[in-house]
mmCIF file with all atom_site columns, C-alpha atoms in Angstrom:
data_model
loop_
_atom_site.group_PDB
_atom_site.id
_atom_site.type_symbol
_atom_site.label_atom_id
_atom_site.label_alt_id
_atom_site.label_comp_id
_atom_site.label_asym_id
_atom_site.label_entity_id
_atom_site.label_seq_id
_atom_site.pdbx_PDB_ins_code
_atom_site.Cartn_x
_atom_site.Cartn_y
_atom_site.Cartn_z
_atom_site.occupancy
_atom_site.B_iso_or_equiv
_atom_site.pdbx_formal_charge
_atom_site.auth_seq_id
_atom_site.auth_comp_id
_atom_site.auth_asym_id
_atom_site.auth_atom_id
_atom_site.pdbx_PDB_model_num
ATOM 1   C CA . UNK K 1 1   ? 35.563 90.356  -121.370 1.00 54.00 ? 1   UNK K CA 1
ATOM 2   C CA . UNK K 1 2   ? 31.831 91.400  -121.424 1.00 54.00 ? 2   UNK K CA 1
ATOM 3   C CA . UNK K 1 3   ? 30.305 94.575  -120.296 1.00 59.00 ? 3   UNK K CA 1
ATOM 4   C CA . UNK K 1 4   ? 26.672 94.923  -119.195 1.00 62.00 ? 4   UNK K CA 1
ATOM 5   C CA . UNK K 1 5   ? 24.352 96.817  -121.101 1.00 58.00 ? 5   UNK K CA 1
ATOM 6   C CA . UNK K 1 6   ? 23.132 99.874  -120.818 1.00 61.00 ? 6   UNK K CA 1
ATOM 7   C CA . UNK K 1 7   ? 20.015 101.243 -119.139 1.00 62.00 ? 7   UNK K CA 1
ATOM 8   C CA . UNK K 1 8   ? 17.106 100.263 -121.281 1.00 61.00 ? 8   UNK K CA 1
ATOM 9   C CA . UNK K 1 9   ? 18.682 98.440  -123.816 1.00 61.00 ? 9   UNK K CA 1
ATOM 10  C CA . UNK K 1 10  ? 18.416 94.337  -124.166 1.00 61.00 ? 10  UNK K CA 1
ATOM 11  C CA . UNK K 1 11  ? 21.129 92.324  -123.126 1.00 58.00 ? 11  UNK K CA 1
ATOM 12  C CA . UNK K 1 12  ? 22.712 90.321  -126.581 1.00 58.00 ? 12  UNK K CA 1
ATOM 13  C CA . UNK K 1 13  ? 22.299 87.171  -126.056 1.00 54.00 ? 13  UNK K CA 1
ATOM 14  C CA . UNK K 1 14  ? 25.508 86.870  -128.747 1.00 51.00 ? 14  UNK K CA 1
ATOM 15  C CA . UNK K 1 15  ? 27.512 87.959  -126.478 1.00 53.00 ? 15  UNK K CA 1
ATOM 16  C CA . UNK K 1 16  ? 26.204 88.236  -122.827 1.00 52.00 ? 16  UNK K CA 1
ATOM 17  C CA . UNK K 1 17  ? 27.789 85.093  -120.841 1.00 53.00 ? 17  UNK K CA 1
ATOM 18  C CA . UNK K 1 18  ? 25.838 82.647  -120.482 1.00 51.00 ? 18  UNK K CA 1
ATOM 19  C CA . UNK K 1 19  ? 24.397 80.576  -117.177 1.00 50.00 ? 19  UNK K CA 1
ATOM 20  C CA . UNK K 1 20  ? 27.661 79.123  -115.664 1.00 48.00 ? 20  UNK K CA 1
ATOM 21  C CA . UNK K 1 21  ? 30.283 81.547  -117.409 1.00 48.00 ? 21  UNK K CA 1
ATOM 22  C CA . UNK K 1 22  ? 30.022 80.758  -120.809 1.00 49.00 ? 22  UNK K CA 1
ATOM 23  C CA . UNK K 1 23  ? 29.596 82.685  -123.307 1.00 47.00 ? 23  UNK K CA 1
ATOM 24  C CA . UNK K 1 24  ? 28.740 81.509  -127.048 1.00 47.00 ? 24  UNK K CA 1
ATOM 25  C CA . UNK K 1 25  ? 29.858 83.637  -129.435 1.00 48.00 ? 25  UNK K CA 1
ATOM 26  C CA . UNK K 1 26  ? 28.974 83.065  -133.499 1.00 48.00 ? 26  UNK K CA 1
ATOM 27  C CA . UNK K 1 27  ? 26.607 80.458  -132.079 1.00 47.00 ? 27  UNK K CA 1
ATOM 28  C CA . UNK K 1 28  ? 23.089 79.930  -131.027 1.00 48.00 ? 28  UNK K CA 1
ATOM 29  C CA . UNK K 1 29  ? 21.342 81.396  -127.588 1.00 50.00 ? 29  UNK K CA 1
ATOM 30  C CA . UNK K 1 30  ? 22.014 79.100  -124.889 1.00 48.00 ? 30  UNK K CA 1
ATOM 31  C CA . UNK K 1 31  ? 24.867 77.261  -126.310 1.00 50.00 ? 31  UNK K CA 1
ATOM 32  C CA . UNK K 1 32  ? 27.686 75.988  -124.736 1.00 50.00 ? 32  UNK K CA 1
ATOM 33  C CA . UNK K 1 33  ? 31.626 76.165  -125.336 1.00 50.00 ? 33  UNK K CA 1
ATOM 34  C CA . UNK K 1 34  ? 31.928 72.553  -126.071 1.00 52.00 ? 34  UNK K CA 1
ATOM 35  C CA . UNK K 1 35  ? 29.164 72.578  -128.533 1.00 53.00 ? 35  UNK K CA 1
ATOM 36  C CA . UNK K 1 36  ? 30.150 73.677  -132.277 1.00 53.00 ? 36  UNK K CA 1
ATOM 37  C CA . UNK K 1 37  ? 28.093 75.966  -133.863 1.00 53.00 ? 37  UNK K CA 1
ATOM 38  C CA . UNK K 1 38  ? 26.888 76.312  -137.206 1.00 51.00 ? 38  UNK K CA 1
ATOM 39  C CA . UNK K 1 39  ? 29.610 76.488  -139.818 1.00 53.00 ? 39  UNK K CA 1
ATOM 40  C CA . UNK K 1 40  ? 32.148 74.512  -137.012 1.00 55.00 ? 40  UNK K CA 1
ATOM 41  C CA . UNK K 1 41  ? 33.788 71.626  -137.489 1.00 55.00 ? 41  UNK K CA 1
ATOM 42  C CA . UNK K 1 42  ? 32.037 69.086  -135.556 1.00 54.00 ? 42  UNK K CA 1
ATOM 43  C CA . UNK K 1 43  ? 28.612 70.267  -136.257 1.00 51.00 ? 43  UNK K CA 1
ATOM 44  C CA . UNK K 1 44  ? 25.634 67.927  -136.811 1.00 52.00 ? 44  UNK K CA 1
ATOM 45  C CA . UNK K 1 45  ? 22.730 69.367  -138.276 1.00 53.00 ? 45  UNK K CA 1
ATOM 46  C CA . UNK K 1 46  ? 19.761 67.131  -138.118 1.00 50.00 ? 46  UNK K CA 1
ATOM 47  C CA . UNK K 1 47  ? 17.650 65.704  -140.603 1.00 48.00 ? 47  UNK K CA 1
ATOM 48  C CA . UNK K 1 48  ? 14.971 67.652  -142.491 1.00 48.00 ? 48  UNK K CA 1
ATOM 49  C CA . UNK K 1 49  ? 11.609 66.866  -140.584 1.00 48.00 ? 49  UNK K CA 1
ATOM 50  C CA . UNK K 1 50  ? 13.651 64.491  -138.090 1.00 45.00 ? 50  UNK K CA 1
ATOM 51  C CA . UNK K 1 51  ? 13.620 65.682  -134.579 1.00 49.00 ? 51  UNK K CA 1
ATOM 52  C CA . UNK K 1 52  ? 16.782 64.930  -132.749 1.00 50.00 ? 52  UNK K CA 1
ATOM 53  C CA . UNK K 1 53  ? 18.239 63.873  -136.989 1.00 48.00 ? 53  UNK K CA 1
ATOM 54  C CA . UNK K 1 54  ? 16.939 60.637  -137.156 1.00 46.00 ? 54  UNK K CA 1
ATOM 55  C CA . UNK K 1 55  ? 17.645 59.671  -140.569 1.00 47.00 ? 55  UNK K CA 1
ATOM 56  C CA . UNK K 1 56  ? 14.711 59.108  -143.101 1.00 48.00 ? 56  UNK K CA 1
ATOM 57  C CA . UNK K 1 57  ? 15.236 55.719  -143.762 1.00 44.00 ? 57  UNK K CA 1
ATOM 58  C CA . UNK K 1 58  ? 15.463 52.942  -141.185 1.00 47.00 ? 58  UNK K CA 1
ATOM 59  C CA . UNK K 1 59  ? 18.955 50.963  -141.049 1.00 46.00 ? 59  UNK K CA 1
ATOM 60  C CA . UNK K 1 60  ? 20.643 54.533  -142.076 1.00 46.00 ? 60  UNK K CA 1
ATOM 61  C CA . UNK K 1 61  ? 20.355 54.775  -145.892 1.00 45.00 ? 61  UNK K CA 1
ATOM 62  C CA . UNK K 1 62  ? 18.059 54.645  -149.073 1.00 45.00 ? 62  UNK K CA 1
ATOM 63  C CA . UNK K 1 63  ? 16.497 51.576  -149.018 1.00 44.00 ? 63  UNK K CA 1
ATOM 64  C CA . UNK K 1 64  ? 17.977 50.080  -146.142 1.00 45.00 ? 64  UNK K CA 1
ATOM 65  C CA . UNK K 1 65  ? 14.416 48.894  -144.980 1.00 45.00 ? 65  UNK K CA 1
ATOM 66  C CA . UNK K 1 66  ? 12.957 47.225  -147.895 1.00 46.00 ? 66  UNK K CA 1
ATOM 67  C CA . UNK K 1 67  ? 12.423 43.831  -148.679 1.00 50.00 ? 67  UNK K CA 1
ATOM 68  C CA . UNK K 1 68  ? 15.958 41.671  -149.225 1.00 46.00 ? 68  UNK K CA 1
ATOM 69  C CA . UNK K 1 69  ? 15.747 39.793  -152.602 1.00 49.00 ? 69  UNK K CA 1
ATOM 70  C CA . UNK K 1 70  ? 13.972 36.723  -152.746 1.00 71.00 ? 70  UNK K CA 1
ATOM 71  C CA . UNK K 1 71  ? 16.305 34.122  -155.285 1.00 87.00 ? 71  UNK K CA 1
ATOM 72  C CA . UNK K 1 72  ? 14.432 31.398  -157.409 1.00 90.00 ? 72  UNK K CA 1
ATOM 73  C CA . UNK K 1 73  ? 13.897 28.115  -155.612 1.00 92.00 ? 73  UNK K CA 1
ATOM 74  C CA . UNK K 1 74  ? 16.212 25.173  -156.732 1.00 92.00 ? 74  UNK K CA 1
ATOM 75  C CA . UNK K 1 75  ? 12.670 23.134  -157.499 1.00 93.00 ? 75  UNK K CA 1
ATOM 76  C CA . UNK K 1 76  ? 11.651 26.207  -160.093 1.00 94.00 ? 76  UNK K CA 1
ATOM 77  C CA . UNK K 1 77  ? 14.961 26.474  -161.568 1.00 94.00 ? 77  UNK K CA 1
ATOM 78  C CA . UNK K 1 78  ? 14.815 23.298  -162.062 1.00 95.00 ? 78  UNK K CA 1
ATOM 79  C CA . UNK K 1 79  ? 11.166 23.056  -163.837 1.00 95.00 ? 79  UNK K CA 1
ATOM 80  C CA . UNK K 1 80  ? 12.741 26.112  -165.610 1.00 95.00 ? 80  UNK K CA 1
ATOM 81  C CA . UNK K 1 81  ? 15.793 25.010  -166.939 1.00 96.00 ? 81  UNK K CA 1
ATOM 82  C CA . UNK K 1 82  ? 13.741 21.085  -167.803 1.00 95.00 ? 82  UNK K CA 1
ATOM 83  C CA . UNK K 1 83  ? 10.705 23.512  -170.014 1.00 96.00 ? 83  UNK K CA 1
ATOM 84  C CA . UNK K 1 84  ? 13.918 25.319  -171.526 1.00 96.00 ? 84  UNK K CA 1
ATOM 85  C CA . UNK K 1 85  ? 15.101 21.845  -172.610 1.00 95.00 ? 85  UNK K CA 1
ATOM 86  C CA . UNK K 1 86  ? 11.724 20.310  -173.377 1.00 94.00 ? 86  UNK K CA 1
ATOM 87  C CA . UNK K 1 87  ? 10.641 23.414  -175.376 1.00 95.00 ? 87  UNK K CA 1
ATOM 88  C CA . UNK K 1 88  ? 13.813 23.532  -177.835 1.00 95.00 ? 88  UNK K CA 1
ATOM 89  C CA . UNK K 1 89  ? 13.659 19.460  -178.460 1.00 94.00 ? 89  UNK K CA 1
ATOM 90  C CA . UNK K 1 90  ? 10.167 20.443  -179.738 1.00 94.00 ? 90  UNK K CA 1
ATOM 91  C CA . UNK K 1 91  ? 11.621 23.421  -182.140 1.00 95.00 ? 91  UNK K CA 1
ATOM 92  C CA . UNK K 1 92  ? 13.776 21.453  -183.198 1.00 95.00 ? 92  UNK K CA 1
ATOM 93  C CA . UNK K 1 93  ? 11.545 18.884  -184.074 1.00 93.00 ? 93  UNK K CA 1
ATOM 94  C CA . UNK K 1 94  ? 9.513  21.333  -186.148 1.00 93.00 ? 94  UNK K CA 1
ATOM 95  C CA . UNK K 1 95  ? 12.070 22.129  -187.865 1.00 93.00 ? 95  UNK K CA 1
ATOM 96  C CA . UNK K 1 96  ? 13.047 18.293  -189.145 1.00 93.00 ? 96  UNK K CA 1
ATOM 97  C CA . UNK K 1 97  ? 9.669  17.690  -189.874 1.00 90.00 ? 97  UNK K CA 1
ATOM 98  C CA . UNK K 1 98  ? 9.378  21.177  -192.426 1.00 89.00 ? 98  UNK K CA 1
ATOM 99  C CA . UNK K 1 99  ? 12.945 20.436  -193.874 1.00 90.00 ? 99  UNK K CA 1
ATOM 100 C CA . UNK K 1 100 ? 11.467 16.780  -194.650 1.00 88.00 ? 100 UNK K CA 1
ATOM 101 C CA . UNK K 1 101 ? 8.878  17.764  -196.111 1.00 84.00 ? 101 UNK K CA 1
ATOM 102 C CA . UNK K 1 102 ? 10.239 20.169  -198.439 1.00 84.00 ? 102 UNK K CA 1
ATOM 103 C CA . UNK K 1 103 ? 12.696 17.328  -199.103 1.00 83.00 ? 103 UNK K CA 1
ATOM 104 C CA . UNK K 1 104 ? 9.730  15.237  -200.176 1.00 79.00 ? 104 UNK K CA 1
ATOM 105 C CA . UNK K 1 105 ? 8.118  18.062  -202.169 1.00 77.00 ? 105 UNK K CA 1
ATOM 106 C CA . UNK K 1 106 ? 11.394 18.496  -204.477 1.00 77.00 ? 106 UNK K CA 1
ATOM 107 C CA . UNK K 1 107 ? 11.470 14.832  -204.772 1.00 75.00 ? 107 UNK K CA 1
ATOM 108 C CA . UNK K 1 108 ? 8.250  14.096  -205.658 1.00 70.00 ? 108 UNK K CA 1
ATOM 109 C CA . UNK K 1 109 ? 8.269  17.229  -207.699 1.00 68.00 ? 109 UNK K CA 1
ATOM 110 C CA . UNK K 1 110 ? 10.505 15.810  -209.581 1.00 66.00 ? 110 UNK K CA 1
ATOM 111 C CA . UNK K 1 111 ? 8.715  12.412  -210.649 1.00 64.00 ? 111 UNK K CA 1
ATOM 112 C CA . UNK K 1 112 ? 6.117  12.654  -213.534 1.00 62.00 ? 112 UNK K CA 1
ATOM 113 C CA . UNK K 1 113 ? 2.136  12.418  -212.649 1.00 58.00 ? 113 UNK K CA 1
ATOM 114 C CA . UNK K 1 114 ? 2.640  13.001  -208.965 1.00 56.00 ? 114 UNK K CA 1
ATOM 115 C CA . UNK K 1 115 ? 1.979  16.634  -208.665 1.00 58.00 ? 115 UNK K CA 1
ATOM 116 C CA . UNK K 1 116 ? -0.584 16.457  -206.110 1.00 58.00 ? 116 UNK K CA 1
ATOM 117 C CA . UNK K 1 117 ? 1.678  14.160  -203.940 1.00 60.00 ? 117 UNK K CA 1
ATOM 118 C CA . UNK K 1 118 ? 4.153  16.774  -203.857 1.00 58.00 ? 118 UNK K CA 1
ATOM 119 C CA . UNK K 1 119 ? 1.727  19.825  -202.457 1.00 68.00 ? 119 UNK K CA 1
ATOM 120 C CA . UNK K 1 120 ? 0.663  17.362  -199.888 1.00 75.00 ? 120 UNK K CA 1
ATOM 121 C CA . UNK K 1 121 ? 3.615  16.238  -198.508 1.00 74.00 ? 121 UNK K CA 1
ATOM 122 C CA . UNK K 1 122 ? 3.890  19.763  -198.158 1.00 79.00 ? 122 UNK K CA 1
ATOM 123 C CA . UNK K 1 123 ? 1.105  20.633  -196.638 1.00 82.00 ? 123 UNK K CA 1
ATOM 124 C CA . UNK K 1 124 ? 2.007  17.742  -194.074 1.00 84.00 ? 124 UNK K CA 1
ATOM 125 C CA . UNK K 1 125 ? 5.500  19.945  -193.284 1.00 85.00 ? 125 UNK K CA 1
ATOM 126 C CA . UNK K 1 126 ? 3.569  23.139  -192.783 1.00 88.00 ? 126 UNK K CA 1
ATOM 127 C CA . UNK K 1 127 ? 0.786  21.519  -190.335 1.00 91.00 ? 127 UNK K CA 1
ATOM 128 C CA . UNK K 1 128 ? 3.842  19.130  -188.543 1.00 89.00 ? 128 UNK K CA 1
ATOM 129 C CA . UNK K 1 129 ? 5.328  23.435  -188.389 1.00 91.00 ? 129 UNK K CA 1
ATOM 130 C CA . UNK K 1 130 ? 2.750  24.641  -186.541 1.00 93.00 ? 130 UNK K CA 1
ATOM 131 C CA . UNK K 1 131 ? 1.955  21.425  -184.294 1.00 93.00 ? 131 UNK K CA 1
ATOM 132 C CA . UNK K 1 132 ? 5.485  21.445  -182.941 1.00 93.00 ? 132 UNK K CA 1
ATOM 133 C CA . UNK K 1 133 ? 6.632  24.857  -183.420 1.00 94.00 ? 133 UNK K CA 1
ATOM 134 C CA . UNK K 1 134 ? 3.404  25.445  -181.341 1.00 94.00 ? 134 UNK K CA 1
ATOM 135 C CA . UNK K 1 135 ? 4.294  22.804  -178.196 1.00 94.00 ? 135 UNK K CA 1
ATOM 136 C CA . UNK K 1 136 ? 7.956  24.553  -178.276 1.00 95.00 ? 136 UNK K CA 1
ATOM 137 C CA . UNK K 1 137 ? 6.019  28.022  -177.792 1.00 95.00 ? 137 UNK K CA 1
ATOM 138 C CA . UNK K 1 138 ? 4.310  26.501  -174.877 1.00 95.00 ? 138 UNK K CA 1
ATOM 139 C CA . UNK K 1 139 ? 7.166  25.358  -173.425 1.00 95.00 ? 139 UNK K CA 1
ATOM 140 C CA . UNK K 1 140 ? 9.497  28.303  -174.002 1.00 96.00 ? 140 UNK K CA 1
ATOM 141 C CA . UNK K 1 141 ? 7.263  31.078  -173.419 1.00 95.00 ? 141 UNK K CA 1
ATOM 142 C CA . UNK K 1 142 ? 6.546  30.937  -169.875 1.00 94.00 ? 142 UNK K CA 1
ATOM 143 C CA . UNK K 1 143 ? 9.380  29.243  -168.685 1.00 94.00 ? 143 UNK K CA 1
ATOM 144 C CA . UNK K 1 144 ? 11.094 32.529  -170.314 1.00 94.00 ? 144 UNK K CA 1
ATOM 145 C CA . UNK K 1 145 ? 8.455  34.603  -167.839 1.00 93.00 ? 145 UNK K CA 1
ATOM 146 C CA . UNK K 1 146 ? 9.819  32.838  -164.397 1.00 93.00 ? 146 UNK K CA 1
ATOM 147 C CA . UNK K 1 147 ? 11.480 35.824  -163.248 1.00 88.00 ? 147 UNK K CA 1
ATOM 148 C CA . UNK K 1 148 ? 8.478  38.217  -163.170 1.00 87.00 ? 148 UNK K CA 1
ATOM 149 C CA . UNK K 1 149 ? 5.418  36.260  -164.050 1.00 84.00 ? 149 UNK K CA 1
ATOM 150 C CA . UNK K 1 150 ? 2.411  35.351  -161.785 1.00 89.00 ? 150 UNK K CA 1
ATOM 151 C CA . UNK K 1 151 ? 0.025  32.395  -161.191 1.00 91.00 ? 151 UNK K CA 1
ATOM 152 C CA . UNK K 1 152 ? -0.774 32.523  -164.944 1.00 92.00 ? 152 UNK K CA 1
ATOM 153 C CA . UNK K 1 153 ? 2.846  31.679  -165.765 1.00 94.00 ? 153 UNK K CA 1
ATOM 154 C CA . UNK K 1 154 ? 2.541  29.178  -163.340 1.00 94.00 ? 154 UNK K CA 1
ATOM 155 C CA . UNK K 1 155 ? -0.402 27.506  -164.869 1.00 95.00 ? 155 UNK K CA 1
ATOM 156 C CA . UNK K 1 156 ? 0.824  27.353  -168.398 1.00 95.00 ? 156 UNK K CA 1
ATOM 157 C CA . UNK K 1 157 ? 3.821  25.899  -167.560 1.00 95.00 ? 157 UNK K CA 1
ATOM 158 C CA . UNK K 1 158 ? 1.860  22.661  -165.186 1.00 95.00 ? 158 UNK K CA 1
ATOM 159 C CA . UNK K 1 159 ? 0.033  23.069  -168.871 1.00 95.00 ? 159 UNK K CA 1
ATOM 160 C CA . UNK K 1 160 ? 2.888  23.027  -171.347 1.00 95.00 ? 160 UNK K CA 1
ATOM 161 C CA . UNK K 1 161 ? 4.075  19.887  -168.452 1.00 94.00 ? 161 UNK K CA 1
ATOM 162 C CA . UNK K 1 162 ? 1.014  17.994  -168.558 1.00 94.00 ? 162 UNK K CA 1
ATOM 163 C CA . UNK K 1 163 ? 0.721  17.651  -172.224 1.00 93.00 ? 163 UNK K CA 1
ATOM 164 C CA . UNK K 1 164 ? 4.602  16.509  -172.075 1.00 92.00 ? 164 UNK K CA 1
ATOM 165 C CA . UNK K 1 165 ? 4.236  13.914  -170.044 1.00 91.00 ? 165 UNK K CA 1
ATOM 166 C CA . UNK K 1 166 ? 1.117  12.490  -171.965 1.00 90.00 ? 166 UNK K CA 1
ATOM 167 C CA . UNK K 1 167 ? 2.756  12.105  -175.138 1.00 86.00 ? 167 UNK K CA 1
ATOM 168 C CA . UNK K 1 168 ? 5.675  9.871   -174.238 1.00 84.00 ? 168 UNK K CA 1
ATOM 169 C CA . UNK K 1 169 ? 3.145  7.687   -172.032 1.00 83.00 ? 169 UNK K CA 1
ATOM 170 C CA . UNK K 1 170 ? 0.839  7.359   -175.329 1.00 80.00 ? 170 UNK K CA 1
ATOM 171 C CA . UNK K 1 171 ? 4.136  6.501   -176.900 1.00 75.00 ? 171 UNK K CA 1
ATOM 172 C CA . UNK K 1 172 ? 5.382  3.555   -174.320 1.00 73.00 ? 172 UNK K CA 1
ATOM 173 C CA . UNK K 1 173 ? 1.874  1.678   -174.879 1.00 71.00 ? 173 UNK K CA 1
ATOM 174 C CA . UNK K 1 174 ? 2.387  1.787   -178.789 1.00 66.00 ? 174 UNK K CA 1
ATOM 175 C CA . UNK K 1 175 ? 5.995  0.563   -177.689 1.00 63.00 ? 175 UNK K CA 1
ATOM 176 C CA . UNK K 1 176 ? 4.919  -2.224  -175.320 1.00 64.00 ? 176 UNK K CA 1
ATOM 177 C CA . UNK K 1 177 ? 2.044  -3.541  -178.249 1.00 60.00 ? 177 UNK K CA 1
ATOM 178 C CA . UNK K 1 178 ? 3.858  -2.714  -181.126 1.00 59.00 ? 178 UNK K CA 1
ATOM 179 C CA . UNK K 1 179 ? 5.299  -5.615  -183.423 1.00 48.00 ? 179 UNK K CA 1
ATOM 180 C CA . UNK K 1 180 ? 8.917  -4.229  -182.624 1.00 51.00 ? 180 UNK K CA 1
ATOM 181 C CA . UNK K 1 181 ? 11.323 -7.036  -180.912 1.00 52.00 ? 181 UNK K CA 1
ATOM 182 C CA . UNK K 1 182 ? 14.847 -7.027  -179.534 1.00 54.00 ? 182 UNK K CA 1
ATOM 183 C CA . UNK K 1 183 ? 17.020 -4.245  -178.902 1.00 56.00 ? 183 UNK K CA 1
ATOM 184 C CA . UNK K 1 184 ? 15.068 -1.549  -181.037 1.00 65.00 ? 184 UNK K CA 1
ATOM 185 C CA . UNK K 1 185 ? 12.080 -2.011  -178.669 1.00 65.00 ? 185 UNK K CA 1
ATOM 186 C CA . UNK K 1 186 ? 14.250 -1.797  -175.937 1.00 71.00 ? 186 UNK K CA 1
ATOM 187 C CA . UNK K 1 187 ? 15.885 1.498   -176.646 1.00 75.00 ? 187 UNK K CA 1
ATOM 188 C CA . UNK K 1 188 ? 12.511 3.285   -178.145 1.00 76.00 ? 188 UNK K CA 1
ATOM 189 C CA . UNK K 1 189 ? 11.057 2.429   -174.428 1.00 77.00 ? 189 UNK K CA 1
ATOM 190 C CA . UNK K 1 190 ? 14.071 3.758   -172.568 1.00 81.00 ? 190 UNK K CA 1
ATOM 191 C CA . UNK K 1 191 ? 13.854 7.289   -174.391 1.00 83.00 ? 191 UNK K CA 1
ATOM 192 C CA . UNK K 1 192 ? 10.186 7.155   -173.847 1.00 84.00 ? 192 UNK K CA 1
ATOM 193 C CA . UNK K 1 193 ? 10.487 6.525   -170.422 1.00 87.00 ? 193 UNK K CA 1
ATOM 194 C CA . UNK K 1 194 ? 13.342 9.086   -169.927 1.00 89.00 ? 194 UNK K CA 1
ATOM 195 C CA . UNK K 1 195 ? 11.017 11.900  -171.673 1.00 90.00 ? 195 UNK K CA 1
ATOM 196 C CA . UNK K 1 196 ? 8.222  10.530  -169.085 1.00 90.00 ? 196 UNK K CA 1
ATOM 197 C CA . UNK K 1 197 ? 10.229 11.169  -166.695 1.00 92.00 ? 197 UNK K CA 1
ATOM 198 C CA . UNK K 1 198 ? 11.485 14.632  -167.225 1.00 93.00 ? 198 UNK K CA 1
ATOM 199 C CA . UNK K 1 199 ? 7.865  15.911  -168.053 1.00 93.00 ? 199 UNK K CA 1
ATOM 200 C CA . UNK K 1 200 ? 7.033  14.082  -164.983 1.00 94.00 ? 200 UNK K CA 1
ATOM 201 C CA . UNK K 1 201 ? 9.388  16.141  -163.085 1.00 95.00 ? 201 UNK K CA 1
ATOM 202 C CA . UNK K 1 202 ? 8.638  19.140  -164.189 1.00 95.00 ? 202 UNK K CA 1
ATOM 203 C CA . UNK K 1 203 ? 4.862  18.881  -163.584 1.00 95.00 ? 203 UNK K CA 1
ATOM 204 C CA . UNK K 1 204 ? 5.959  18.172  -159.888 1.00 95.00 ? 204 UNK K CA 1
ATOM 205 C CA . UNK K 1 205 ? 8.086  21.158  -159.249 1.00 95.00 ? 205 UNK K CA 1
ATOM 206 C CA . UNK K 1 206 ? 5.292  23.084  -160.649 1.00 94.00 ? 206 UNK K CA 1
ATOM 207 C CA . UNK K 1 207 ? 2.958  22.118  -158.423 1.00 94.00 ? 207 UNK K CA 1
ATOM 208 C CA . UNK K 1 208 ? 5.160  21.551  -154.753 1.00 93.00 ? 208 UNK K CA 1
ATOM 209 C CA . UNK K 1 209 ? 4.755  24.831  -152.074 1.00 92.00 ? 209 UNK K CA 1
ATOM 210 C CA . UNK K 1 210 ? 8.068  26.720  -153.246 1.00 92.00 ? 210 UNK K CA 1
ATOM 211 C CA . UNK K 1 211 ? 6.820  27.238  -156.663 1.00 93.00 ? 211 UNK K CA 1
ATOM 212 C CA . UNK K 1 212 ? 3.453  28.499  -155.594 1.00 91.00 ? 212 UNK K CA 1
ATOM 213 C CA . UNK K 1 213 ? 4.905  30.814  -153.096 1.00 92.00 ? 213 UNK K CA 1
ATOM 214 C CA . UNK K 1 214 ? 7.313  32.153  -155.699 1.00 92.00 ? 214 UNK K CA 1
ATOM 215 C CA . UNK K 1 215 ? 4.580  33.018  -158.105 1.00 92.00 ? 215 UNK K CA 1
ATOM 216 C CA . UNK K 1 216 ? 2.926  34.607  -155.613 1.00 90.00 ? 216 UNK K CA 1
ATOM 217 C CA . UNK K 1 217 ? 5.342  36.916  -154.149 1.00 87.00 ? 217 UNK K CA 1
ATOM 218 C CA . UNK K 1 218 ? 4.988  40.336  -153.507 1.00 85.00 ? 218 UNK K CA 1
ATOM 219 C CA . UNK K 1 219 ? 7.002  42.202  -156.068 1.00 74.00 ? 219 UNK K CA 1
ATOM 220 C CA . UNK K 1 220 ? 8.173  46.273  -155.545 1.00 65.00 ? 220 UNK K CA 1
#
């Protein structure tokens, strides 16, 4: 039960009822029974800035509204996983061709008056080294940057492509006019043909739509 004030003295408005009969005690002017006040269970404050607490981010929590992840078109992962492939066959190439020629070196090393054959058989490993060891670089290296890279990546890997598929076609017209007969022929222009074919690939899916719209994402 409330009393009214005194003469001359302000009503409280913490404890003078309010329109309708009720009063609001502990809480805020104007406040009704069934709403809590602060420090009540039940009590919503709302957000900092946010009339009415509408939350700060849209869809309700950090980072609700940004951009969904974008996943790696089959066609890329596909160029990706075929430079991978292309780029360690090359390594490992340039690796054959150095052990080879050290083998040569030692054995020509070994053979009176034939000094000068040794240093250049290895001085054909070293430049085989850096010829092959250099096309595995150009294969590996960007297809290694397909995650984050940009239209460069994208160029040097229709690049590293290109010069894939040119070899193996300079290699089936040496087949097709070379002195070779019978089944040796035959199986040196298959695995010519299936390395054509692969580069071929590859330079494709570099070049179709989802590739250039993957390289050319926005990225937060």
């Amino acid at each position: 039960m409330s009393y009214p004030p005194p003469p001359g003295q302000q009503p409280n408005p913490y404890t003078t009822p309010q329109q309708g009969g009720q009063g609001a005690p502990y809480g805020y002017p104007g406040q009704g029974a069934g709403q809590p006040g602060y420090g009540q269970p039940g009590y919503s404050q709302p957000g900092y800035g946010y009339p009415g607490g509408v939350p700060p981010y849209p869809g309700g929590g950090p980072g609700a509204g940004m951009q969904p992840t974008v996943s790696m078109p089959g066609q890329v992962v596909t160029a990706r996983v075929l430079l991978f492939v292309a780029g360690s066959m090359w390594a490992l190439l340039a690796v054959i061709v150095f052990f080879l020629g050290l083998v040569a070196n030692d054995a020509v090393n070994d053979l009176p008056g034939v000094d000068a054959a040794g240093g250049a058989a290895l001085g054909v490993a070293f430049i085989g080294l850096l010829i092959f060891g250099g096309l595995a670089a150009l294969h590996i290296v960007p297809a290694s940057m397909f995650g984050k890279g940009r239209v460069g990546t994208r160029v040097t890997a229709i690049i590293a492509a290109s010069v894939n598929a040119l070899l193996p076609l300079l290699g089936c017209f040496g087949a097709l006019g070379s002195a070779v007969g019978g089944e040796d022929a035959a199986s040196i222009f298959f695995w010519y043909i299936l390395w054509l074919a692969t580069a071929v690939v590859t330079l494709v899916f570099c070049c179709l739509g989802p590739a250039s719209q993957w390289f050319n994402r926005p990225q937060y």
